[in-house]
Amino acid sequence: MMRLEKMVEESDIMHGVIRSVDMDEGVFGIAHSELIAKEDMQQLFEHEELGIAVIHTYIWYMYDTLMRGTELCNRFNFIAASRINTTFITKNPTSVMNELVDRFMVAGDNTTPSLYFLPFNSGNGGHWVLVAMDLSRLMVYYLDSLPGDWSKYPSMKKTVDAAIVKFRSKKNYRNRKDITWVRVQCPQQNNSIDCGFFVLIFMRDIIALNHIDIPKMVWNNNLGFILILSDISSNLLLNHEYVLFS
């Protein structure tokens, strides 16, 4: 840990240099670039609330190290948090819905089980939750490190449901049943800042286990999930990833 901190301290990022992380279309369905600056590094090492840049960069790391070139690319997909959030839904829900549909269309036929991960932010640097969508089975899993369910974000649920229905209509798939939302019983944070870390943990563990079904029983059975409940530090994100920023 001290070696990582020293590397970051000596990096030109900590002296005002901004780095660009270029991500190919495999990550979010379209080419994407993320700027990493001093404040992003401080979020990690000073255990602060995570912003979109850190969320996106770690997603890119997971894709590059766990998924690229494997069959996992057909089972797990990511949706950019910068394009789907409460702020944008409030301003233009139709545009956000169409963004989701476009993302769904980029992937395969979606007739076999797979998950779309949406790290969703309540807006203006607020709370992070994870929404995982299985389009083939019309299932939406909601993972929140605080109590409550999707009813806290009715506009988000309405937009996701509408996007799934529109996507299936464009692909001429029959809607065999209603969309089912499941509140997954998952680890809970014990402070007011760790929600972003938990969202990253949820995604990483699901991908590492190659597990499409993530109902309540899976988490309760503790099948290899990394359940870090307190003192989540930068070591989680930068144990091997420090080369991105050096």
CSV table of N, CA and C in Angstrom, one decimal, residues 62-136:
chain,number,residue,atom,x,y,z
A,62,MET,N,-11.9,-4.0,-15.3
A,62,MET,CA,-12.5,-5.4,-15.2
A,62,MET,C,-12.7,-6.0,-16.6
A,63,TYR,N,-13.1,-5.2,-17.6
A,63,TYR,CA,-13.3,-5.7,-18.9
A,63,TYR,C,-12.0,-6.1,-19.5
A,64,ASP,N,-10.9,-5.3,-19.3
A,64,ASP,CA,-9.7,-5.6,-19.9
A,64,ASP,C,-9.0,-6.8,-19.3
A,65,THR,N,-9.1,-7.0,-18.0
A,65,THR,CA,-8.4,-8.1,-17.3
A,65,THR,C,-9.2,-9.4,-17.1
A,66,LEU,N,-10.5,-9.2,-17.0
A,66,LEU,CA,-11.4,-10.4,-16.7
A,66,LEU,C,-12.1,-10.9,-17.9
A,67,MET,N,-12.5,-10.0,-18.9
A,67,MET,CA,-13.4,-10.4,-19.9
A,67,MET,C,-12.9,-10.4,-21.3
A,68,ARG,N,-12.0,-9.5,-21.7
A,68,ARG,CA,-11.6,-9.4,-23.0
A,68,ARG,C,-11.1,-10.7,-23.6
A,69,GLY,N,-11.6,-11.0,-24.8
A,69,GLY,CA,-11.2,-12.2,-25.5
A,69,GLY,C,-11.8,-13.5,-24.9
A,70,THR,N,-12.7,-13.4,-24.0
A,70,THR,CA,-13.3,-14.6,-23.4
A,70,THR,C,-14.8,-14.6,-23.7
A,71,GLU,N,-15.5,-15.8,-23.3
A,71,GLU,CA,-16.9,-15.9,-23.5
A,71,GLU,C,-17.7,-15.0,-22.5
A,72,LEU,N,-17.0,-14.4,-21.5
A,72,LEU,CA,-17.6,-13.5,-20.6
A,72,LEU,C,-18.1,-12.3,-21.3
A,73,CYS,N,-17.5,-11.9,-22.4
A,73,CYS,CA,-18.0,-10.7,-23.2
A,73,CYS,C,-19.4,-10.9,-23.7
A,74,ASN,N,-19.8,-12.2,-23.8
A,74,ASN,CA,-21.2,-12.5,-24.3
A,74,ASN,C,-22.2,-12.6,-23.1
A,75,ARG,N,-21.7,-12.5,-21.9
A,75,ARG,CA,-22.5,-12.7,-20.7
A,75,ARG,C,-22.6,-11.4,-19.9
A,76,PHE,N,-21.7,-10.5,-20.0
A,76,PHE,CA,-21.7,-9.3,-19.2
A,76,PHE,C,-21.5,-8.1,-20.1
A,77,ASN,N,-22.3,-7.1,-19.9
A,77,ASN,CA,-22.2,-5.8,-20.6
A,77,ASN,C,-22.3,-4.7,-19.7
A,78,PHE,N,-21.7,-3.5,-20.1
A,78,PHE,CA,-21.7,-2.4,-19.2
A,78,PHE,C,-22.4,-1.2,-19.9
A,79,ILE,N,-23.1,-0.4,-19.1
A,79,ILE,CA,-23.8,0.8,-19.5
A,79,ILE,C,-23.1,2.0,-18.8
A,80,ALA,N,-22.7,3.0,-19.6
A,80,ALA,CA,-22.0,4.1,-19.0
A,80,ALA,C,-22.9,4.9,-18.1
A,81,ALA,N,-22.4,5.1,-16.9
A,81,ALA,CA,-23.2,5.9,-15.9
A,81,ALA,C,-23.3,7.3,-16.2
A,82,SER,N,-22.4,7.8,-17.1
A,82,SER,CA,-22.5,9.2,-17.5
A,82,SER,C,-23.6,9.5,-18.4
A,83,ARG,N,-24.2,8.5,-19.0
A,83,ARG,CA,-25.3,8.6,-20.0
A,83,ARG,C,-26.7,8.3,-19.4
A,84,ILE,N,-26.7,7.5,-18.3
A,84,ILE,CA,-28.0,7.1,-17.7
A,84,ILE,C,-28.0,7.4,-16.2
A,85,ASN,N,-28.6,8.5,-15.8
A,85,ASN,CA,-28.6,8.9,-14.4
A,85,ASN,C,-29.9,9.7,-14.1
A,86,THR,N,-30.1,10.0,-12.8
A,86,THR,CA,-31.3,10.7,-12.5
A,86,THR,C,-31.4,12.1,-13.1
A,87,THR,N,-30.3,12.8,-13.2
A,87,THR,CA,-30.3,14.1,-13.7
A,87,THR,C,-30.7,14.1,-15.2
A,88,PHE,N,-30.2,13.2,-16.0
A,88,PHE,CA,-30.6,13.1,-17.4
A,88,PHE,C,-32.0,12.6,-17.6
A,89,ILE,N,-32.4,11.7,-16.8
A,89,ILE,CA,-33.8,11.2,-16.9
A,89,ILE,C,-34.8,12.3,-16.6
A,90,THR,N,-34.5,13.1,-15.6
A,90,THR,CA,-35.4,14.3,-15.3
A,90,THR,C,-35.5,15.2,-16.4
A,91,LYS,N,-34.4,15.5,-17.1
A,91,LYS,CA,-34.3,16.5,-18.2
A,91,LYS,C,-35.0,15.9,-19.4
A,92,ASN,N,-34.7,14.7,-19.8
A,92,ASN,CA,-35.2,14.1,-21.0
A,92,ASN,C,-35.3,12.6,-21.0
A,93,PRO,N,-36.4,12.1,-20.4
A,93,PRO,CA,-36.5,10.6,-20.2
A,93,PRO,C,-36.5,9.8,-21.5
A,94,THR,N,-37.1,10.4,-22.5
A,94,THR,CA,-37.2,9.7,-23.8
A,94,THR,C,-35.8,9.5,-24.4
A,95,SER,N,-35.0,10.5,-24.3
A,95,SER,CA,-33.6,10.4,-24.8
A,95,SER,C,-32.8,9.4,-24.1
A,96,VAL,N,-33.0,9.3,-22.7
A,96,VAL,CA,-32.3,8.3,-21.9
A,96,VAL,C,-32.8,6.9,-22.3
A,97,MET,N,-34.1,6.8,-22.4
A,97,MET,CA,-34.6,5.5,-22.8
A,97,MET,C,-34.0,5.0,-24.1
A,98,ASN,N,-33.9,5.9,-25.1
A,98,ASN,CA,-33.3,5.5,-26.4
A,98,ASN,C,-31.9,5.2,-26.3
A,99,GLU,N,-31.1,5.9,-25.4
A,99,GLU,CA,-29.7,5.5,-25.1
A,99,GLU,C,-29.6,4.1,-24.7
A,100,LEU,N,-30.5,3.7,-23.8
A,100,LEU,CA,-30.5,2.3,-23.3
A,100,LEU,C,-30.8,1.3,-24.4
A,101,VAL,N,-31.8,1.6,-25.2
A,101,VAL,CA,-32.2,0.8,-26.4
A,101,VAL,C,-31.0,0.6,-27.3
A,102,ASP,N,-30.3,1.7,-27.6
A,102,ASP,CA,-29.2,1.6,-28.5
A,102,ASP,C,-28.1,0.7,-27.9
A,103,ARG,N,-27.9,0.8,-26.6
A,103,ARG,CA,-26.9,0.0,-26.0
A,103,ARG,C,-27.3,-1.5,-26.1
A,104,PHE,N,-28.5,-1.8,-25.9
A,104,PHE,CA,-29.0,-3.2,-26.0
A,104,PHE,C,-28.8,-3.7,-27.4
A,105,MET,N,-29.0,-2.8,-28.4
A,105,MET,CA,-29.0,-3.3,-29.8
A,105,MET,C,-27.5,-3.6,-30.3
A,106,VAL,N,-26.5,-3.0,-29.6
A,106,VAL,CA,-25.1,-3.2,-30.0
A,106,VAL,C,-24.7,-4.6,-29.7
A,107,ALA,N,-25.2,-5.2,-28.7
A,107,ALA,CA,-24.8,-6.6,-28.3
A,107,ALA,C,-25.4,-7.6,-29.2
A,108,GLY,N,-25.3,-8.9,-28.8
A,108,GLY,CA,-25.8,-10.0,-29.6
A,108,GLY,C,-27.3,-10.0,-29.6
A,109,ASP,N,-27.9,-11.2,-29.8
A,109,ASP,CA,-29.3,-11.3,-30.0
A,109,ASP,C,-30.1,-11.2,-28.6
A,110,ASN,N,-29.4,-11.3,-27.5
A,110,ASN,CA,-30.0,-11.2,-26.2
A,110,ASN,C,-31.1,-12.3,-26.0
A,111,THR,N,-31.0,-13.4,-26.6
A,111,THR,CA,-32.0,-14.5,-26.4
A,111,THR,C,-31.4,-15.5,-25.4
A,112,THR,N,-30.2,-15.4,-25.1
A,112,THR,CA,-29.6,-16.3,-24.0
A,112,THR,C,-29.3,-15.4,-22.8
A,113,PRO,N,-29.3,-16.0,-21.6
A,113,PRO,CA,-29.1,-15.2,-20.4
A,113,PRO,C,-27.8,-14.4,-20.4
A,114,SER,N,-27.9,-13.1,-20.2
A,114,SER,CA,-26.7,-12.3,-20.0
A,114,SER,C,-27.1,-11.1,-19.2
A,115,LEU,N,-26.2,-10.4,-18.7
A,115,LEU,CA,-26.5,-9.2,-17.8
A,115,LEU,C,-25.9,-7.9,-18.4
A,116,TYR,N,-26.7,-6.9,-18.2
A,116,TYR,CA,-26.3,-5.5,-18.5
A,116,TYR,C,-26.2,-4.8,-17.2
A,117,PHE,N,-25.0,-4.4,-16.8
A,117,PHE,CA,-24.7,-3.7,-15.6
A,117,PHE,C,-24.9,-2.2,-15.8
A,118,LEU,N,-25.8,-1.6,-15.0
A,118,LEU,CA,-25.9,-0.1,-15.0
A,118,LEU,C,-25.6,0.4,-13.6
A,119,PRO,N,-24.4,1.0,-13.4
A,119,PRO,CA,-24.1,1.7,-12.2
A,119,PRO,C,-24.9,3.0,-12.2
A,120,PHE,N,-25.9,3.1,-11.3
A,120,PHE,CA,-26.9,4.2,-11.4
A,120,PHE,C,-26.7,5.2,-10.2
A,121,ASN,N,-26.6,6.5,-10.6
A,121,ASN,CA,-26.4,7.5,-9.6
A,121,ASN,C,-27.6,8.3,-9.4
A,122,SER,N,-28.0,8.6,-8.1
A,122,SER,CA,-29.2,9.4,-7.9
A,122,SER,C,-29.1,10.8,-8.3
A,123,GLY,N,-28.0,11.3,-8.7
A,123,GLY,CA,-27.9,12.6,-9.2
A,123,GLY,C,-27.1,13.6,-8.4
A,124,ASN,N,-26.3,14.5,-9.0
A,124,ASN,CA,-25.6,15.5,-8.3
A,124,ASN,C,-24.6,14.9,-7.3
A,125,GLY,N,-23.9,13.8,-7.7
A,125,GLY,CA,-23.0,13.2,-6.8
A,125,GLY,C,-23.6,12.4,-5.6
A,126,GLY,N,-24.8,11.9,-5.9
A,126,GLY,CA,-25.6,11.3,-4.8
A,126,GLY,C,-25.2,9.8,-4.7
A,127,HIS,N,-26.2,9.0,-4.4
A,127,HIS,CA,-26.0,7.6,-4.0
A,127,HIS,C,-25.9,6.7,-5.3
A,128,TRP,N,-25.0,5.7,-5.2
A,128,TRP,CA,-24.8,4.7,-6.2
A,128,TRP,C,-25.5,3.4,-5.9
A,129,VAL,N,-26.2,2.9,-6.9
A,129,VAL,CA,-26.8,1.5,-6.8
A,129,VAL,C,-26.4,0.8,-8.1
A,130,LEU,N,-26.6,-0.5,-8.1
A,130,LEU,CA,-26.3,-1.3,-9.3
A,130,LEU,C,-27.6,-1.9,-9.8
A,131,VAL,N,-27.9,-1.7,-11.1
A,131,VAL,CA,-29.1,-2.3,-11.7
A,131,VAL,C,-28.5,-3.3,-12.8
A,132,ALA,N,-28.9,-4.6,-12.6
A,132,ALA,CA,-28.4,-5.6,-13.5
A,132,ALA,C,-29.6,-6.2,-14.3
A,133,MET,N,-29.6,-6.1,-15.6
A,133,MET,CA,-30.7,-6.5,-16.4
A,133,MET,C,-30.4,-7.7,-17.2
A,134,ASP,N,-31.3,-8.7,-17.2
A,134,ASP,CA,-31.3,-9.9,-18.0
A,134,ASP,C,-32.4,-9.8,-19.0
A,135,LEU,N,-32.1,-9.4,-20.2
A,135,LEU,CA,-33.2,-9.1,-21.2
A,135,LEU,C,-33.9,-10.4,-21.7
A,136,SER,N,-33.2,-11.5,-21.7
A,136,SER,CA,-33.7,-12.7,-22.2
A,136,SER,C,-34.8,-13.3,-21.3
